[in-house]
PDB file of C-alpha atoms in Angstrom:
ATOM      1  CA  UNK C   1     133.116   7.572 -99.603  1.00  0.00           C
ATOM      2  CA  UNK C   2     131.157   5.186-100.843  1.00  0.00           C
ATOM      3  CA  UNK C   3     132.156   3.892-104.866  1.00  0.00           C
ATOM      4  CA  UNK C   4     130.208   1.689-107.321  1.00  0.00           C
ATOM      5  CA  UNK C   5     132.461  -0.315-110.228  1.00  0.00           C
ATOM      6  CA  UNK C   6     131.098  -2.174-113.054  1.00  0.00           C
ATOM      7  CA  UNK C   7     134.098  -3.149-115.007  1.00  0.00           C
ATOM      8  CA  UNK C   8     133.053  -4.523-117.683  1.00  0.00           C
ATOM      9  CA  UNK C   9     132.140  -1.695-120.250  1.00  0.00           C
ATOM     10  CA  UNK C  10     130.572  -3.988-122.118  1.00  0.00           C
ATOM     11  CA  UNK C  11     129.360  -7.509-122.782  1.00  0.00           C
ATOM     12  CA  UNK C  12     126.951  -9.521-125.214  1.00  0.00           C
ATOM     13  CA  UNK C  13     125.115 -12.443-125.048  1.00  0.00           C
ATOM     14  CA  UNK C  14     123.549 -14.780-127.289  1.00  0.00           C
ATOM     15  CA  UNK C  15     119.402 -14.650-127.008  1.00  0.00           C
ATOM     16  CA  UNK C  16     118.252 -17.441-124.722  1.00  0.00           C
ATOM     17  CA  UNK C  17     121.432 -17.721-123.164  1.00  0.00           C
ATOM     18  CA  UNK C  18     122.769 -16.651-119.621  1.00  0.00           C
ATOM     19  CA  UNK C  19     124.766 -13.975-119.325  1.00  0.00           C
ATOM     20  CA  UNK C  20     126.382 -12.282-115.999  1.00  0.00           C
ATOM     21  CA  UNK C  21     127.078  -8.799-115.263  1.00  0.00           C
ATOM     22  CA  UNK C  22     129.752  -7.865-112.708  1.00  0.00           C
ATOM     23  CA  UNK C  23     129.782  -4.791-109.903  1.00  0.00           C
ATOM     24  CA  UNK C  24     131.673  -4.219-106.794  1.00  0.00           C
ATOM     25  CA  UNK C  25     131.620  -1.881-104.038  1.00  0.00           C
ATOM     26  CA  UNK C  26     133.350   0.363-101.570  1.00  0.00           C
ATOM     27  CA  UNK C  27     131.993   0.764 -98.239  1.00  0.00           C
ATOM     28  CA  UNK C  28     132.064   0.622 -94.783  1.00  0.00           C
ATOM     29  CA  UNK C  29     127.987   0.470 -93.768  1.00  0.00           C
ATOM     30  CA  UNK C  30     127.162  -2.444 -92.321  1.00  0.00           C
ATOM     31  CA  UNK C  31     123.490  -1.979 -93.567  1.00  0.00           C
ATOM     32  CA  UNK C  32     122.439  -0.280 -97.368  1.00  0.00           C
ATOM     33  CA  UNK C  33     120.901  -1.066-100.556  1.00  0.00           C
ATOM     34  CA  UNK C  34     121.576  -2.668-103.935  1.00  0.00           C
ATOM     35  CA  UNK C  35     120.089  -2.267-106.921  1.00  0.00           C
ATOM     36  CA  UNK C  36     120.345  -2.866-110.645  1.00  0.00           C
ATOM     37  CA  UNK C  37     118.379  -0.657-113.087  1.00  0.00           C
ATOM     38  CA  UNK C  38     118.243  -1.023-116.607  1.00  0.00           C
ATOM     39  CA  UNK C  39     118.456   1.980-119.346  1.00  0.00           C
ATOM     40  CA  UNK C  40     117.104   0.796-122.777  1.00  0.00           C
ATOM     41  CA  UNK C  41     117.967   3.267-125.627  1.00  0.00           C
ATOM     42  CA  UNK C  42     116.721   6.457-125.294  1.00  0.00           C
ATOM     43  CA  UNK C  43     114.001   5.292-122.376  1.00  0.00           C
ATOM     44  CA  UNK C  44     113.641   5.903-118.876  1.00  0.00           C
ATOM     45  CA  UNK C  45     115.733   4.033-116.198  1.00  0.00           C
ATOM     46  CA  UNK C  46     113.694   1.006-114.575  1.00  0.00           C
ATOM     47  CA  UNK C  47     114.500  -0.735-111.546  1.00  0.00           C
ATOM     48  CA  UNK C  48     115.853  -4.605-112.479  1.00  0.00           C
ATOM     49  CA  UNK C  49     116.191  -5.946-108.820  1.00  0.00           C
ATOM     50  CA  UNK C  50     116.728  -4.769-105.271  1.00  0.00           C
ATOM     51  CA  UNK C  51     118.964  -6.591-102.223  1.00  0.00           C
ATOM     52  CA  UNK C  52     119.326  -5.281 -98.836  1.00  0.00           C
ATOM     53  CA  UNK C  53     122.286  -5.853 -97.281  1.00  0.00           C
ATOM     54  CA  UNK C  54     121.000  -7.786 -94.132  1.00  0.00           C
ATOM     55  CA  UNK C  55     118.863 -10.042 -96.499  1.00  0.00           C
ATOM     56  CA  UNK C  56     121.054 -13.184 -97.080  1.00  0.00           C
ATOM     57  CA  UNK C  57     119.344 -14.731 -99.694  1.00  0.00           C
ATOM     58  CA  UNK C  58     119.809 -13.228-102.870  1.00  0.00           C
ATOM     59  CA  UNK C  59     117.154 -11.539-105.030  1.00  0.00           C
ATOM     60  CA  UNK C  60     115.401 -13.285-107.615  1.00  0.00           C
ATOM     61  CA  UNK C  61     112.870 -11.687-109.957  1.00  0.00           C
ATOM     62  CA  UNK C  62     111.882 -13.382-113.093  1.00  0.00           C
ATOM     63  CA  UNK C  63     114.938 -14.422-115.604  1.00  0.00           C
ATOM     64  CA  UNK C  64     116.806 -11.930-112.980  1.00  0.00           C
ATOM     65  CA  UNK C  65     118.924 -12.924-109.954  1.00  0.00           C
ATOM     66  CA  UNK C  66     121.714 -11.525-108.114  1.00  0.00           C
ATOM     67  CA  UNK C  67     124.849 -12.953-106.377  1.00  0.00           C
ATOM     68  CA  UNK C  68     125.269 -11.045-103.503  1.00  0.00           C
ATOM     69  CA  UNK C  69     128.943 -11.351-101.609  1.00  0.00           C
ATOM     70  CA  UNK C  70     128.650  -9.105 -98.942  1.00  0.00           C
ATOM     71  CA  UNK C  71     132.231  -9.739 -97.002  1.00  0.00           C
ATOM     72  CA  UNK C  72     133.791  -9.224-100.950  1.00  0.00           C
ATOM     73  CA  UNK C  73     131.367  -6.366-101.661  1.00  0.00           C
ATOM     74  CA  UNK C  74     130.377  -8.155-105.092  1.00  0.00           C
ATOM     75  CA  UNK C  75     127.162  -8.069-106.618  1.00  0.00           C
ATOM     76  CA  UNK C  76     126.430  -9.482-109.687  1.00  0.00           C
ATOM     77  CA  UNK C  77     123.686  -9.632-112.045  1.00  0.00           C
ATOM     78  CA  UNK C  78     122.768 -12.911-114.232  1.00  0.00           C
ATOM     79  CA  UNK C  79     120.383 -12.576-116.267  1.00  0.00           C
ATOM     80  CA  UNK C  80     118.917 -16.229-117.330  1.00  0.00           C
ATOM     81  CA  UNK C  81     117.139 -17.023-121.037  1.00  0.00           C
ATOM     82  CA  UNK C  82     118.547 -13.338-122.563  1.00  0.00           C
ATOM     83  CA  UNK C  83     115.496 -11.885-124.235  1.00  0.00           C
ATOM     84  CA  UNK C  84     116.463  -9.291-127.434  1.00  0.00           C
ATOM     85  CA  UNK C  85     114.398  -6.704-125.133  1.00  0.00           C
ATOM     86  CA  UNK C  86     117.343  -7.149-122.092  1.00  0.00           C
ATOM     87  CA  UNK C  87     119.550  -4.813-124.699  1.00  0.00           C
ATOM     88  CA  UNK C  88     120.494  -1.503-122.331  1.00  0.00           C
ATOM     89  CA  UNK C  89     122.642  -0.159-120.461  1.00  0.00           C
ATOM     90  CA  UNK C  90     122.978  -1.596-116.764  1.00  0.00           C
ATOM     91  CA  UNK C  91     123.792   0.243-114.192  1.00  0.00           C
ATOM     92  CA  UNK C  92     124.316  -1.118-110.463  1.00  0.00           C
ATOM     93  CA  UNK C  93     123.734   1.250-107.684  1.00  0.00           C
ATOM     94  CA  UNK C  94     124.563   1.456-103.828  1.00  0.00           C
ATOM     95  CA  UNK C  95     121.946   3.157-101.394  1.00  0.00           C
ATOM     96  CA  UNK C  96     122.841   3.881 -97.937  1.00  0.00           C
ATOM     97  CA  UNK C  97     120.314   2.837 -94.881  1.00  0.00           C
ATOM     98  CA  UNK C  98     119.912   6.209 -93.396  1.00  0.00           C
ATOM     99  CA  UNK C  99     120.567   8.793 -96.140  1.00  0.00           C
ATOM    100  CA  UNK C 100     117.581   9.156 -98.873  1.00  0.00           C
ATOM    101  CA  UNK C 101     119.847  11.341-101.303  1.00  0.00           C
ATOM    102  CA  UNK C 102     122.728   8.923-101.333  1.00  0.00           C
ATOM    103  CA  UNK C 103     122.743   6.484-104.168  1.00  0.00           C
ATOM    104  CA  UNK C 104     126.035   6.290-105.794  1.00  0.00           C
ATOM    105  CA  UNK C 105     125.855   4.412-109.577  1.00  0.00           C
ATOM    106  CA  UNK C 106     128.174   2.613-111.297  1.00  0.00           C
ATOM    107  CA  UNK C 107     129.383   3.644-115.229  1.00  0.00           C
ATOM    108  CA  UNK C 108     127.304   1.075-116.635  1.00  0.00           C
ATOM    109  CA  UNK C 109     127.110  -2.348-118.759  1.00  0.00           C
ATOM    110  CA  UNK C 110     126.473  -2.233-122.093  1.00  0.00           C
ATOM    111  CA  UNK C 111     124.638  -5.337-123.062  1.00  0.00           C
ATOM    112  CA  UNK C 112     124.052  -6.463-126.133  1.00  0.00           C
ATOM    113  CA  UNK C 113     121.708  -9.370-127.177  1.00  0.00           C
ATOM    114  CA  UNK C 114     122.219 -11.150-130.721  1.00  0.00           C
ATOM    115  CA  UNK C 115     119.528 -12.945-132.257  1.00  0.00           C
TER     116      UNK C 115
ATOM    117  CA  UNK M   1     100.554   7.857-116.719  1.00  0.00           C
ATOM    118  CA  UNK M   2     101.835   7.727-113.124  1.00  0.00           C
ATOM    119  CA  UNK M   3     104.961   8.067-114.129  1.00  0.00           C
ATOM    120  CA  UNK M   4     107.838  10.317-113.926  1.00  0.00           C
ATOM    121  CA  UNK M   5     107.304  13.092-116.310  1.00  0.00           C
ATOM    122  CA  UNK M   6     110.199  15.701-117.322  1.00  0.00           C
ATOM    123  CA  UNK M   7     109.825  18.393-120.055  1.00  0.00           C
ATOM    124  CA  UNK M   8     111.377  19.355-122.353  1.00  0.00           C
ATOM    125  CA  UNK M   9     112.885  15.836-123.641  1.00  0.00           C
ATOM    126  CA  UNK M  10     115.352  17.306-125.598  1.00  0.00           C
ATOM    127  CA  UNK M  11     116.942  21.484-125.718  1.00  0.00           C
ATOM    128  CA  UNK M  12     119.143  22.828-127.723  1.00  0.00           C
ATOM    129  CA  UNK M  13     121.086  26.454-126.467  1.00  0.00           C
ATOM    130  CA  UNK M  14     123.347  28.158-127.292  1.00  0.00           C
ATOM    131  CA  UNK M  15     126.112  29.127-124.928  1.00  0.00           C
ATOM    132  CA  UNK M  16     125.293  31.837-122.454  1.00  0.00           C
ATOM    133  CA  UNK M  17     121.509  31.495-122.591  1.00  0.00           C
ATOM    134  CA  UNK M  18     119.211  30.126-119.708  1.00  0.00           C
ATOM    135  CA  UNK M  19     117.373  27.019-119.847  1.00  0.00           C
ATOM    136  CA  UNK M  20     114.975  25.970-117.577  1.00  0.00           C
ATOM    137  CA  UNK M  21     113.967  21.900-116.917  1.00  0.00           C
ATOM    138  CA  UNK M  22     110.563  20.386-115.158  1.00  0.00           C
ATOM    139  CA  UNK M  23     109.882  17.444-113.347  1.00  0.00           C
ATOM    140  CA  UNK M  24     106.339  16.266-112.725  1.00  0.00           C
ATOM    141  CA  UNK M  25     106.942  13.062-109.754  1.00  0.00           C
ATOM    142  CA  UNK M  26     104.854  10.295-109.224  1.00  0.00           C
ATOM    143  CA  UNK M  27     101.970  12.058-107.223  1.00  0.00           C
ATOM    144  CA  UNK M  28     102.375  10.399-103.590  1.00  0.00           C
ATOM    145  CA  UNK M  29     106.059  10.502-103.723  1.00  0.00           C
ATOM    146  CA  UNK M  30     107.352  12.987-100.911  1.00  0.00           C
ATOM    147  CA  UNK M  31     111.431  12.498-102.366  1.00  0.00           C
ATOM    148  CA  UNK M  32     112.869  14.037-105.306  1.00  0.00           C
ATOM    149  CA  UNK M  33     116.117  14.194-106.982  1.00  0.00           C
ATOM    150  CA  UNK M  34     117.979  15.398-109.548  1.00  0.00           C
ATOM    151  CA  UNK M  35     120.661  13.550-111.514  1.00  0.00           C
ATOM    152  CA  UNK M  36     122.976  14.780-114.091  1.00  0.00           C
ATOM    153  CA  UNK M  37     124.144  11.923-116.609  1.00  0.00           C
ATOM    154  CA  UNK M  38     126.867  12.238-119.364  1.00  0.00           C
ATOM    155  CA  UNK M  39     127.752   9.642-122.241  1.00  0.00           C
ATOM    156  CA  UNK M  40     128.648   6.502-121.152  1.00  0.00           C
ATOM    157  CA  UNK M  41     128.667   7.238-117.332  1.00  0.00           C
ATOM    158  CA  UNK M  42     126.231   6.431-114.694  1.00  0.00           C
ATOM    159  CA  UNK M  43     123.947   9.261-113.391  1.00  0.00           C
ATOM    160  CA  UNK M  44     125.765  12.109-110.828  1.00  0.00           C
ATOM    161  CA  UNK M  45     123.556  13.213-108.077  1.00  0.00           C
ATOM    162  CA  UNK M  46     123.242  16.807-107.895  1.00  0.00           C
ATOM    163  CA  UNK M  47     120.336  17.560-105.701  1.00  0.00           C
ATOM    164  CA  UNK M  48     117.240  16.512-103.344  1.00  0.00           C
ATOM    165  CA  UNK M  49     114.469  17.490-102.293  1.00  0.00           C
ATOM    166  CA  UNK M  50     111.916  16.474 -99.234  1.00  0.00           C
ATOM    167  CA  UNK M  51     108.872  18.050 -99.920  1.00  0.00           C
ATOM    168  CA  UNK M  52     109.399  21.645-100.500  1.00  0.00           C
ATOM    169  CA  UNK M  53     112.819  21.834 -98.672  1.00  0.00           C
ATOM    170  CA  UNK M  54     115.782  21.234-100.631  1.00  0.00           C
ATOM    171  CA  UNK M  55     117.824  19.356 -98.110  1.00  0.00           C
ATOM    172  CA  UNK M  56     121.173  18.752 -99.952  1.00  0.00           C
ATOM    173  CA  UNK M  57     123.217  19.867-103.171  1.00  0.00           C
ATOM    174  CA  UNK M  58     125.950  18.239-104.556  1.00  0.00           C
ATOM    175  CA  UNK M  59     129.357  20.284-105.333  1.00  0.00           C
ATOM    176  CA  UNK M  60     128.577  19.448-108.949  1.00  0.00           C
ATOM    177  CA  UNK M  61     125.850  21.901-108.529  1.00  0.00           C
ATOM    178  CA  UNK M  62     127.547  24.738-108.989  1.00  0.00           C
ATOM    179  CA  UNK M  63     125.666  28.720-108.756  1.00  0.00           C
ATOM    180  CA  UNK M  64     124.869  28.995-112.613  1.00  0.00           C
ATOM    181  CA  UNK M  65     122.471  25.939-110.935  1.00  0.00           C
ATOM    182  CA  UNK M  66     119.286  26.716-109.105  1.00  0.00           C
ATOM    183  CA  UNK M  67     116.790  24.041-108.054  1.00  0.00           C
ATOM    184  CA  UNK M  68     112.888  24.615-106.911  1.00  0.00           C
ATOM    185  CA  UNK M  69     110.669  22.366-105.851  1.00  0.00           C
ATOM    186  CA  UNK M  70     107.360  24.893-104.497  1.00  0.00           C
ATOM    187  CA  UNK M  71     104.364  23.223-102.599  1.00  0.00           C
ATOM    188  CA  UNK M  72     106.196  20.434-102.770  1.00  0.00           C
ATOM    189  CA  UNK M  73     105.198  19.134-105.690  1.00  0.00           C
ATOM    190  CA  UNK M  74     106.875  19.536-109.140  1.00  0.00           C
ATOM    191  CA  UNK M  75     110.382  20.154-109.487  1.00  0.00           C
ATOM    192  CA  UNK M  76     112.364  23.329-112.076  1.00  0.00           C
ATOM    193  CA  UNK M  77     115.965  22.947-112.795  1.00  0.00           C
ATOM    194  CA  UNK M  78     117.300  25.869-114.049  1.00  0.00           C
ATOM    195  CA  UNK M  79     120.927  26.499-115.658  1.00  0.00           C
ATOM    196  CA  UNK M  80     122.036  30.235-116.033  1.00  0.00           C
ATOM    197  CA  UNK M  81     124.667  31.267-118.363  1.00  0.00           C
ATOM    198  CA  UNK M  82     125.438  27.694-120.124  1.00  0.00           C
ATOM    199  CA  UNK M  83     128.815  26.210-120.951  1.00  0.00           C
ATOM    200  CA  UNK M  84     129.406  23.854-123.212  1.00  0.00           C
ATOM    201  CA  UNK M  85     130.262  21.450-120.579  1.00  0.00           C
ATOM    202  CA  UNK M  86     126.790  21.567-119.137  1.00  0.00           C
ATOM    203  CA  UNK M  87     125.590  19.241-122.326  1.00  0.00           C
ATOM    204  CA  UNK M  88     124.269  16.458-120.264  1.00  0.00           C
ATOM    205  CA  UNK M  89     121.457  14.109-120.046  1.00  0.00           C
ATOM    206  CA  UNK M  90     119.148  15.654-116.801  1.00  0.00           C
ATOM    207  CA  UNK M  91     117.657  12.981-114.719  1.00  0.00           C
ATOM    208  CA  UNK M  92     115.180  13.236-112.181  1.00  0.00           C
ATOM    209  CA  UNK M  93     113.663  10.238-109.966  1.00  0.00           C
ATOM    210  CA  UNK M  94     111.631  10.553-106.871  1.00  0.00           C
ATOM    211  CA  UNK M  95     110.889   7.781-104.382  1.00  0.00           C
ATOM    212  CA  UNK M  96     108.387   7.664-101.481  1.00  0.00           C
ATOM    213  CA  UNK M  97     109.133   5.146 -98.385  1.00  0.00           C
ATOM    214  CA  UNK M  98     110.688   2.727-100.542  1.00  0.00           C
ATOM    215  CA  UNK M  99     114.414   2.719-100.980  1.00  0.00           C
ATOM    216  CA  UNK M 100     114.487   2.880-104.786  1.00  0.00           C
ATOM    217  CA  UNK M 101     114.206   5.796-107.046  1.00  0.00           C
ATOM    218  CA  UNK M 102     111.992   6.106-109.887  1.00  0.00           C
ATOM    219  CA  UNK M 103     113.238   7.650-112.695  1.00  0.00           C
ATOM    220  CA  UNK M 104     111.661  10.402-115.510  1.00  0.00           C
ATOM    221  CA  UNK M 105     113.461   9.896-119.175  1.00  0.00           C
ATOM    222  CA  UNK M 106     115.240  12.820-118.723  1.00  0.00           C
ATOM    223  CA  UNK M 107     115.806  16.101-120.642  1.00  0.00           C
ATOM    224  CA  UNK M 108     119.155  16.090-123.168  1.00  0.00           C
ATOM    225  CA  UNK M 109     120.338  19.334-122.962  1.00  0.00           C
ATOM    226  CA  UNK M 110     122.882  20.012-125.408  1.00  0.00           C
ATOM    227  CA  UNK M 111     124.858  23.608-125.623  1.00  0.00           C
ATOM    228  CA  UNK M 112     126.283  25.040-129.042  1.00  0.00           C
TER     229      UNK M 112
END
């Protein structure tokens, strides 16, 4: 079965600063989906970023990019010129190809930005 | 808004009692799910819907938990005779042909 670990509970970062967020994965797809959402306090769940797994180039959107590892199942989040709005909870998910109800999530990051 | 909507944002039962949870989707979306999510853990699946047809339940869900989704369109979660351990954030998302989910701010259901 397919698992999602974020282990870092949680991690803070200095606004304007960089600041890197850490998930790995267990599986043994060949093809799926990545994704990092973000959960501000009390608000909905928003989609960060998304990587498919036969995309080799990594997924860039705004101040957010990922590392993508496939062979070491890594995917990290860095999250460039930390904005006191990036404070949530961040939560890394795995999709398969083929199955629509399948999306396994990590525990979560807690990130905290300080001014 | 073309959002996900879910009502009520917050419920407070007491143990025992029914409670009863709506999702409103984003309008074209044909994919709909529910999540449960408790403190400081990511959300659980627990069920999903194509359309009208409920296509897969999780073993999370278990019968106290009934799911509907009629014409298709919005979505009831009910919970029958609640436990104290059902006190969970409720999550639901739906998607369309894209691979990610879109998420409602959930109802906080908490049991006393």
């Amino acid at each position: 079965a397919q698992t999602v670990t974020q282990s870092q509970p949680e991690m803070s970062v200095q606004e304007a600063e960089t600041v890197t967020l850490s998930c790995t994965y267990d599986t043994s797809e060949s093809d799926y989906y990545l994704f990092w959402y973000k959960q501000p306090p009390s608000r909905q769940m928003i989609l960060v970023i998304r990587q498919e797994a036969y995309k080799q180039q990594n997924a860039t959107e705004n101040r957010f990019s990922v590392n993508f590892q496939k062979a070491a199942k890594s995917f990290s989040l860095k999250i460039s010129d930390s904005q006191l709005g990036d404070a949530a909870m961040y939560f890394c998910a795995y999709r398969t190809l083929f199955n629509n109800n399948d999306m396994r999530f990590g525990a979560g990051t807690r990130l905290t930005v300080k001014p | 808004d073309t959002g996900v909507s879910q009502d009520p944002r917050h419920k407070i039962t007491k143990r025992g009692q029914n409670v009863t949870f709506r999702c409103d989707p984003i309008s074209e979306h044909n994919r709909l799910y529910w999540y449960r999510q408790t403190l400081g853990q990511g959300p659980e699946f627990l069920t999903y819907f194509q359309n009208e047809a409920q296509l897969e339940k999780s073993r999370l869900l278990s019968d106290r938990f009934s799911a509907e989704r009629p014409k298709g369109s919005f979505s009831t979660l009910e919970i029958q005779r609640t436990e104290q351990g059902d006190s969970a954030m409720y999550l639901c998302a739906s998607s369309s042909d894209f691979p990610e989910a879109f998420f409602g701010q959930g109802t906080r259901l908490t049991v006393v």
